[in-house]
Coordinates of C-alpha atoms and ligand atoms in Angstrom, one line a residue:
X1203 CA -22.2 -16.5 24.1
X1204 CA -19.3 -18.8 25.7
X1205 CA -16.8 -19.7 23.1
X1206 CA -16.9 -23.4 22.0
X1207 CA -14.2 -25.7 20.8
X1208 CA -14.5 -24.8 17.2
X1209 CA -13.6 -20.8 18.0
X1210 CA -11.3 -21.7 20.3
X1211 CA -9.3 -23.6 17.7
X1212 CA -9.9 -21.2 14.7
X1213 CA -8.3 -18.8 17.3
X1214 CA -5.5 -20.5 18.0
X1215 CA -5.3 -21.3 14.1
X1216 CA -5.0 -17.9 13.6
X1217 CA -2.8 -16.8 16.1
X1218 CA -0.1 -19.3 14.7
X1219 CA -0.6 -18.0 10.9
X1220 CA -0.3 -14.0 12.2
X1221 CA 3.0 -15.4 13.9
X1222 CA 4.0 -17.0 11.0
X1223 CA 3.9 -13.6 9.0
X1224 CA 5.7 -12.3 11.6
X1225 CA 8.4 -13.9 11.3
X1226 CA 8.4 -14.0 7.6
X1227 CA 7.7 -10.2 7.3
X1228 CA 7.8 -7.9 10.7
X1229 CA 5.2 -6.3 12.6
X1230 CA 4.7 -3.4 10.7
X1231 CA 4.3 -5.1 7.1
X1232 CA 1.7 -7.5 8.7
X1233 CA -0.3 -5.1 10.4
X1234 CA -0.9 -2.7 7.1
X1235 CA -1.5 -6.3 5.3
X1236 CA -4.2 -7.2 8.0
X1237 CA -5.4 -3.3 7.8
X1238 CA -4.4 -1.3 5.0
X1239 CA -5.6 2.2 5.3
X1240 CA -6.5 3.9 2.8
X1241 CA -7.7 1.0 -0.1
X1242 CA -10.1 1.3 -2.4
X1243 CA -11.1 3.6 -5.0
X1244 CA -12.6 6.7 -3.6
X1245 CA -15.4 8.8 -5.6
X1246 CA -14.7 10.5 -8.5
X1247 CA -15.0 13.8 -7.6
X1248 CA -11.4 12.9 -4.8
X1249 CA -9.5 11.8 -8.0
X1250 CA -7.5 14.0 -9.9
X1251 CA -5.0 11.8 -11.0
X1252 CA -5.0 7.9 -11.4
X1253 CA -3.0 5.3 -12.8
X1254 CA -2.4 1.5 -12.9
X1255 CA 0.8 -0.4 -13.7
X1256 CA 1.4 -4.3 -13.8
X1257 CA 4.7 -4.6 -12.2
X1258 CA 7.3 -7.4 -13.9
X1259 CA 6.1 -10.0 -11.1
X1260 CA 2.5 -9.6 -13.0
X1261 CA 0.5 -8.3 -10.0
X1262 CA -1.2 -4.5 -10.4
X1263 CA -1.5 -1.5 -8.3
X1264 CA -3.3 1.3 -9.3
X1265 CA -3.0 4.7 -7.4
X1266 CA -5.6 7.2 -7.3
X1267 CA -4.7 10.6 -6.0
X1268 CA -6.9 13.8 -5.2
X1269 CA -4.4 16.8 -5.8
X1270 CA -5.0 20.3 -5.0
X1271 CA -2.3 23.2 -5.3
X1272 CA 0.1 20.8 -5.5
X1273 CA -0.6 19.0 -2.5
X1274 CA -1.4 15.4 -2.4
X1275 CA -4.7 16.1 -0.1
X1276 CA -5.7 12.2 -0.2
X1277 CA -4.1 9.3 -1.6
X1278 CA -6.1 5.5 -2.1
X1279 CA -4.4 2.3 -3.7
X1280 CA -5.9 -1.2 -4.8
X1281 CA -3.7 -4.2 -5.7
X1282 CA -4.5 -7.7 -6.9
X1283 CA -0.7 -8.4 -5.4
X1284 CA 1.0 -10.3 -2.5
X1285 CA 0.7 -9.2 1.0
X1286 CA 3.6 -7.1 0.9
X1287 CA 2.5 -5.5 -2.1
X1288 CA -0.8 -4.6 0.0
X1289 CA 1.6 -3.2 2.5
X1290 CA 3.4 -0.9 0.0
X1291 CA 1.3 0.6 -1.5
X1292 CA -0.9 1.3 1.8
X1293 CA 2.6 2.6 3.0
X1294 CA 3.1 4.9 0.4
X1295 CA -0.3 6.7 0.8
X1296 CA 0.7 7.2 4.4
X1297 CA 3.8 8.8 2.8
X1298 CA 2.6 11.2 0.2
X1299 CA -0.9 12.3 2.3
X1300 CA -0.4 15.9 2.8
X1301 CA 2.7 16.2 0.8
X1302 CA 3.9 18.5 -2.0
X1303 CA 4.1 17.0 -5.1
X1304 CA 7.7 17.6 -5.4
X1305 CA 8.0 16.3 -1.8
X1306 CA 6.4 13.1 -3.5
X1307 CA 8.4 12.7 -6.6
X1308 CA 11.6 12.4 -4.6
X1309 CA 10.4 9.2 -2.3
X1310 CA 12.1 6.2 -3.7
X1311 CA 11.6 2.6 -3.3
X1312 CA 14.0 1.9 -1.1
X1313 CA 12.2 4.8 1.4
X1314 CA 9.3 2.7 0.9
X1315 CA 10.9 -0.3 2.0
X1316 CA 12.3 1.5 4.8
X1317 CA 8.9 2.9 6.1
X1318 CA 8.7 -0.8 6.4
X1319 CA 11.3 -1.3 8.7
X1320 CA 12.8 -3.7 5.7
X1321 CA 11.1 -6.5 3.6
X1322 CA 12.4 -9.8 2.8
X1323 CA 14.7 -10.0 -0.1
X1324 CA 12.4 -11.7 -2.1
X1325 CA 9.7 -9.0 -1.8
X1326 CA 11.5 -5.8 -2.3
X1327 CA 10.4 -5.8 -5.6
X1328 CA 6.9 -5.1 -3.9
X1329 CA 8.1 -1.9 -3.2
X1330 CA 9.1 -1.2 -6.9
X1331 CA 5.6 -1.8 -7.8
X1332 CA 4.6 0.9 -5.8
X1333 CA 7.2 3.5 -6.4
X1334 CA 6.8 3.1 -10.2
X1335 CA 3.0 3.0 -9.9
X1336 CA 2.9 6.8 -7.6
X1337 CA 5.5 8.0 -10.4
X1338 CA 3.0 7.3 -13.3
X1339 CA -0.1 8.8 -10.8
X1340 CA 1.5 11.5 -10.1
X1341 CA 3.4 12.1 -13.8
X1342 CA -0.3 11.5 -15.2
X1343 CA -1.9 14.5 -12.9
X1344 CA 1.6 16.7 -14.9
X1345 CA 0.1 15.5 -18.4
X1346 CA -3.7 16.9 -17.7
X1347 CA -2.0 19.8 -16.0
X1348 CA -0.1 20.9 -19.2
X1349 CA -2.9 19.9 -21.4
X1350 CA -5.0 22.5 -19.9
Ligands
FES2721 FE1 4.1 -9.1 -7.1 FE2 4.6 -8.7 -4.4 S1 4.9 -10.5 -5.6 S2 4.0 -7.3 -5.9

């Protein structure tokens, strides 16, 4: 089906807003905004270790991670944050996947915001969000460990 007027300009509409976000955040934050791997809340059965934490700005992540001799085998997020904050936390699953836990306990925010290639001052704290967020995950997987 030809295109008509109207999808022509809702294209061009949304060419200008995803260059617009661009040039607010950079290529890579928009990209895992308009994709982020790895959201949702998988099955039960791939969580071994889950935990939500509201952040000072008031938005929420919650990490859910499926841990197996101490390797972080899959890791999922959900926020009701900011786009950045959808960007974090999608690129700190793409940093833990398939890593030890201790590897995992050593990333820090600003590596976050790194992986990033940088977010704007006024949204590092995004990144906070989602380092404080995987320390509780994974720190909540320690408590069940030793409980057993
Ligand atoms: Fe709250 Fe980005 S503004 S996490």
């Amino acid at each position: 089906m030809p295109k008509d007027k109207f999808d022509l300009y809702v294209e061009n509409l949304q060419k200008i807003i995803y260059e617009e976000e661009i040039r607010d955040y950079n290529e890579r934050i928009v990209q895992l905004y308009h994709d982020p791997k790895n959201w949702g809340k998988p099955s039960d059965d791939e969580i071994t270790a889950s935990k939500s934490y509201e952040g000072p700005c008031g938005d929420t992540m919650s990490f859910f991670l499926k841990i197996k001799n101490n390797i972080i085998e899959k890791a999922n997020f959900l926020t009701d944050g900011c786009g950045a904050s959808v960007a974090t936390g999608c690129q700190t699953t793409l940093l833990i996947e398939n890593k030890s836990l201790d590897d995992a306990e050593k990333i820090k925010a600003e590596d976050i915001d790194a992986a990033l290639n940088g977010l704007p001052e006024d949204h590092k704290h995004c990144a906070e969000l989602a380092y404080r967020t995987l320390k509780l995950a994974i720190a909540d997987y320690k408590g069940l460990v030793s409980s057993k």
